[in-house]
CSV table of C-alpha atoms in Angstrom, one decimal:
chain,number,residue,atom,x,y,z
A,23,UNK,CA,-63.1,-7.3,64.4
A,24,UNK,CA,-64.4,-6.8,60.9
A,25,UNK,CA,-63.6,-9.3,58.1
A,26,UNK,CA,-64.4,-9.7,54.4
A,27,UNK,CA,-64.6,-13.0,52.6
A,28,UNK,CA,-64.6,-13.4,48.8
A,29,UNK,CA,-65.3,-17.1,48.4
A,30,UNK,CA,-64.2,-17.3,44.8
A,31,UNK,CA,-60.5,-16.9,44.2
A,32,UNK,CA,-60.8,-17.3,40.4
A,33,UNK,CA,-63.7,-17.0,38.1
A,34,UNK,CA,-63.8,-17.5,34.3
A,35,UNK,CA,-66.7,-16.3,32.2
A,36,UNK,CA,-67.3,-16.0,28.5
A,37,UNK,CA,-67.4,-12.5,26.9
A,38,UNK,CA,-71.0,-11.4,26.9
A,39,UNK,CA,-72.1,-13.6,29.8
A,40,UNK,CA,-73.4,-12.2,33.1
A,41,UNK,CA,-71.2,-12.0,36.1
A,42,UNK,CA,-71.7,-12.1,39.9
A,43,UNK,CA,-68.8,-11.8,42.3
A,44,UNK,CA,-69.6,-12.7,45.9
A,45,UNK,CA,-68.6,-10.8,49.0
A,46,UNK,CA,-69.6,-11.5,52.6
A,47,UNK,CA,-68.6,-9.3,55.5
A,48,UNK,CA,-68.6,-9.4,59.2
A,49,UNK,CA,-69.0,-6.2,61.1
A,50,UNK,CA,-71.0,-5.2,64.2
A,51,UNK,CA,-72.5,-2.0,62.9
A,52,UNK,CA,-73.8,-0.7,59.6
A,53,UNK,CA,-70.8,-1.0,57.3
A,54,UNK,CA,-69.4,1.2,54.6
A,55,UNK,CA,-68.9,-1.2,51.6
A,56,UNK,CA,-66.7,-0.8,48.5
A,57,UNK,CA,-65.8,-2.6,45.4
A,58,UNK,CA,-62.4,-1.9,43.8
A,59,UNK,CA,-60.8,-3.2,40.6
A,60,UNK,CA,-57.1,-3.7,40.1
A,61,UNK,CA,-55.5,-4.4,36.7
A,62,UNK,CA,-52.1,-6.1,36.7
A,63,UNK,CA,-49.3,-3.9,38.0
A,64,UNK,CA,-51.8,-1.1,38.7
A,65,UNK,CA,-53.4,0.6,41.7
A,66,UNK,CA,-57.0,0.2,42.8
A,67,UNK,CA,-59.9,1.9,41.0
A,68,UNK,CA,-63.2,2.5,42.8
A,69,UNK,CA,-66.1,0.8,41.1
A,70,UNK,CA,-68.9,1.6,43.5
A,71,UNK,CA,-69.7,2.2,47.2
A,72,UNK,CA,-72.5,1.8,49.7
A,73,UNK,CA,-72.9,4.1,52.6
A,74,UNK,CA,-76.7,4.1,53.2
A,75,UNK,CA,-80.0,4.4,51.4
A,76,UNK,CA,-80.9,2.4,48.4
A,77,UNK,CA,-79.4,-1.0,48.7
A,78,UNK,CA,-78.8,-1.4,45.0
A,79,UNK,CA,-76.0,0.8,43.9
A,80,UNK,CA,-74.8,1.6,40.5
A,81,UNK,CA,-71.1,2.0,39.6
A,82,UNK,CA,-68.8,2.7,36.7
A,83,UNK,CA,-68.3,0.4,33.7
A,84,UNK,CA,-71.8,-1.0,34.0
A,85,UNK,CA,-71.3,-2.6,37.4
A,86,UNK,CA,-73.8,-2.7,40.2
A,87,UNK,CA,-73.9,-4.2,43.7
A,88,UNK,CA,-76.7,-5.1,46.1
A,89,UNK,CA,-76.4,-4.7,49.9
A,90,UNK,CA,-78.3,-7.5,51.8
A,91,UNK,CA,-78.1,-6.9,55.5
A,92,UNK,CA,-79.8,-10.2,56.3
A,93,UNK,CA,-77.1,-12.1,54.4
A,94,UNK,CA,-74.2,-9.8,55.3
A,95,UNK,CA,-73.5,-9.7,51.6
A,96,UNK,CA,-72.5,-7.1,49.0
A,97,UNK,CA,-72.3,-9.0,45.7
A,98,UNK,CA,-71.0,-7.3,42.5
A,99,UNK,CA,-72.9,-7.9,39.2
A,100,UNK,CA,-72.6,-7.1,35.6
A,101,UNK,CA,-75.1,-8.2,33.0
A,102,UNK,CA,-72.7,-8.6,30.1
A,103,UNK,CA,-68.9,-8.9,30.6
A,104,UNK,CA,-66.4,-7.4,28.2
A,105,UNK,CA,-62.8,-8.7,27.7
A,106,UNK,CA,-61.5,-5.5,29.2
A,107,UNK,CA,-63.1,-6.5,32.5
A,108,UNK,CA,-60.5,-9.1,33.1
A,109,UNK,CA,-58.8,-8.0,36.4
A,110,UNK,CA,-58.8,-8.6,40.1
A,111,UNK,CA,-61.7,-7.4,42.1
A,112,UNK,CA,-61.6,-6.5,45.8
A,113,UNK,CA,-64.5,-6.0,48.2
A,114,UNK,CA,-63.8,-3.9,51.2
A,115,UNK,CA,-65.5,-2.7,54.4
A,116,UNK,CA,-64.8,0.6,56.1
A,117,UNK,CA,-64.3,0.3,59.8
A,118,UNK,CA,-61.6,0.8,62.4
A,119,UNK,CA,-61.0,3.1,65.3
A,120,UNK,CA,-61.6,6.2,63.2
A,121,UNK,CA,-64.2,4.5,61.1
A,122,UNK,CA,-62.1,4.6,58.0
A,123,UNK,CA,-59.7,1.7,58.0
A,124,UNK,CA,-60.5,-0.4,55.0
A,125,UNK,CA,-60.5,-4.2,55.5
A,126,UNK,CA,-60.2,-6.0,52.2
A,127,UNK,CA,-61.2,-9.5,51.0
A,128,UNK,CA,-58.6,-11.7,49.4
A,129,UNK,CA,-59.8,-10.7,45.9
A,130,UNK,CA,-61.4,-12.5,43.0
A,131,UNK,CA,-59.4,-12.8,39.8
A,132,UNK,CA,-61.7,-12.6,36.8
A,133,UNK,CA,-60.7,-14.1,33.4
A,134,UNK,CA,-62.8,-13.5,30.3
A,135,UNK,CA,-62.9,-16.1,27.5
A,136,UNK,CA,-63.4,-14.8,24.0
B,18,UNK,CA,-57.0,17.4,39.6
B,19,UNK,CA,-54.1,15.1,39.8
B,20,UNK,CA,-54.7,11.8,41.6
B,21,UNK,CA,-52.7,10.3,44.4
B,22,UNK,CA,-49.1,10.2,43.5
B,23,UNK,CA,-46.5,7.7,44.8
B,24,UNK,CA,-42.8,7.5,44.1
B,25,UNK,CA,-40.8,5.6,43.3
B,26,UNK,CA,-43.0,3.2,41.4
B,27,UNK,CA,-40.4,0.5,41.8
B,28,UNK,CA,-37.7,0.2,44.4
B,29,UNK,CA,-35.0,-2.4,44.8
B,30,UNK,CA,-33.1,-2.7,48.1
B,31,UNK,CA,-30.6,-5.2,49.5
B,32,UNK,CA,-31.2,-6.7,52.9
B,33,UNK,CA,-30.3,-4.3,55.7
B,34,UNK,CA,-30.8,-1.1,53.7
B,35,UNK,CA,-33.5,1.5,54.2
B,36,UNK,CA,-36.6,2.0,52.0
B,37,UNK,CA,-38.4,5.4,51.8
B,38,UNK,CA,-41.7,5.5,50.1
B,39,UNK,CA,-43.4,8.8,49.3
B,40,UNK,CA,-47.1,9.6,48.9
B,41,UNK,CA,-48.6,12.9,47.8
B,42,UNK,CA,-52.4,12.9,48.4
B,43,UNK,CA,-54.9,14.4,46.1
B,44,UNK,CA,-55.3,18.1,46.3
B,45,UNK,CA,-57.6,19.1,49.2
B,46,UNK,CA,-57.2,15.7,50.9
B,47,UNK,CA,-55.7,15.8,54.4
B,48,UNK,CA,-56.1,12.1,55.3
B,49,UNK,CA,-53.6,9.5,54.2
B,50,UNK,CA,-53.6,5.8,54.6
B,51,UNK,CA,-51.0,3.2,53.8
B,52,UNK,CA,-51.7,-0.4,52.8
B,53,UNK,CA,-49.5,-3.4,52.0
B,54,UNK,CA,-50.2,-6.0,49.4
B,55,UNK,CA,-48.2,-9.2,49.6
B,56,UNK,CA,-48.0,-11.4,46.5
B,57,UNK,CA,-51.3,-13.1,45.7
B,58,UNK,CA,-53.0,-11.5,48.7
B,59,UNK,CA,-55.4,-8.6,49.4
B,60,UNK,CA,-54.4,-5.3,50.8
B,61,UNK,CA,-53.8,-5.0,54.5
B,62,UNK,CA,-54.2,-1.7,56.4
B,63,UNK,CA,-51.0,-0.4,58.0
B,64,UNK,CA,-51.5,3.2,59.2
B,65,UNK,CA,-53.8,6.2,59.0
B,66,UNK,CA,-52.4,9.7,59.3
B,67,UNK,CA,-53.5,13.3,59.2
B,68,UNK,CA,-51.2,16.2,58.9
B,69,UNK,CA,-48.6,15.9,61.7
B,70,UNK,CA,-50.6,13.2,63.5
B,71,UNK,CA,-50.7,9.4,63.4
B,72,UNK,CA,-54.4,8.5,64.0
B,73,UNK,CA,-54.3,4.7,63.8
B,74,UNK,CA,-51.2,2.6,63.4
B,75,UNK,CA,-52.8,-0.7,64.4
B,76,UNK,CA,-51.6,-2.4,61.3
B,77,UNK,CA,-48.0,-1.3,61.4
B,78,UNK,CA,-45.3,-3.9,62.4
B,79,UNK,CA,-43.9,-2.9,65.8
B,80,UNK,CA,-40.3,-2.7,64.6
B,81,UNK,CA,-38.5,-1.2,61.6
B,82,UNK,CA,-41.6,0.5,60.1
B,83,UNK,CA,-42.5,4.2,60.7
B,84,UNK,CA,-44.7,6.7,58.9
B,85,UNK,CA,-45.1,10.4,58.9
B,86,UNK,CA,-47.2,13.1,57.3
B,87,UNK,CA,-45.5,16.4,57.9
B,88,UNK,CA,-47.1,19.8,57.7
B,89,UNK,CA,-45.4,20.4,54.4
B,90,UNK,CA,-44.5,17.7,51.8
B,91,UNK,CA,-45.6,14.2,51.1
B,92,UNK,CA,-46.3,11.4,53.5
B,93,UNK,CA,-43.4,9.0,54.0
B,94,UNK,CA,-43.4,5.3,54.9
B,95,UNK,CA,-40.0,4.3,56.1
B,96,UNK,CA,-38.7,0.8,56.4
B,97,UNK,CA,-35.4,0.3,58.1
B,98,UNK,CA,-33.1,-2.7,57.7
B,99,UNK,CA,-35.3,-4.3,55.1
B,100,UNK,CA,-35.7,-8.1,54.9
B,101,UNK,CA,-36.9,-10.3,52.0
B,102,UNK,CA,-40.4,-10.5,53.7
B,103,UNK,CA,-40.9,-6.8,53.2
B,104,UNK,CA,-41.1,-7.4,49.4
B,105,UNK,CA,-44.6,-6.2,48.5
B,106,UNK,CA,-46.6,-3.5,46.9
B,107,UNK,CA,-47.3,-0.6,49.1
B,108,UNK,CA,-50.3,1.5,48.3
B,109,UNK,CA,-51.2,4.9,49.6
B,110,UNK,CA,-54.7,6.3,49.6
B,111,UNK,CA,-56.2,9.7,50.5
B,112,UNK,CA,-59.6,11.1,51.4
B,113,UNK,CA,-60.9,14.6,52.0
B,114,UNK,CA,-62.7,13.6,55.2
B,115,UNK,CA,-62.4,10.9,57.8
B,116,UNK,CA,-64.8,8.1,58.8
B,117,UNK,CA,-66.4,6.3,55.9
B,118,UNK,CA,-65.3,8.6,53.2
B,119,UNK,CA,-64.1,7.1,49.9
B,120,UNK,CA,-60.4,6.5,49.7
B,121,UNK,CA,-58.6,7.1,46.4
B,122,UNK,CA,-55.6,5.0,45.8
B,123,UNK,CA,-52.3,5.7,44.2
B,124,UNK,CA,-50.5,3.4,41.7
B,125,UNK,CA,-48.4,1.8,44.4
B,126,UNK,CA,-44.7,1.3,45.1
B,127,UNK,CA,-43.4,-2.2,44.4
B,128,UNK,CA,-40.5,-3.0,46.7
B,129,UNK,CA,-38.2,-5.8,46.0
B,130,UNK,CA,-35.7,-6.8,48.6
B,131,UNK,CA,-32.7,-8.9,47.3
């Protein structure tokens, strides 16, 4: 069965600093990979996705992620964090019987210091 | 194009009552997914439906929970005889195609069982 691990439950960075959120997955085939962001009390917004092709994918709000098959990782990065980026970030892999059940990691809560 | 709509946004029930959660997918989307988010946890897949069909219900509890997506109208997640452990946020997502396609999430229904 597929699984997703986000090793960091909480991360605090200063505004303007760079950010990297880690995501490791376990899946037998080529995965579909996603990063979503959730603000408090809100639903999930898609940041970016990887299906195939270029392993470095660009998303919204200045985020990017790199798929590394050898490390089973799909880490999310941003060169300069803004205070409005404070939220919870979820990595997910698409799998399942019909190939479209999303399995989520436990999430990483990002706090931004002024 | 309106996004995924869920109602109610908040629902309070006493133990033993029934909860009905509604989800209207994005226009043109015929695939609906339900996920549950317990406090301080990531989202867990419950069920995947197409119009009038349940495709994958591997994440649904065996008792008290049911889901439908009729030919006309919204998808319904029904929880009978609710218990305190059912308190959670329930998210619906939709996609235009199956396997691997991006899922777009609604704002969620937050169920509180007293």
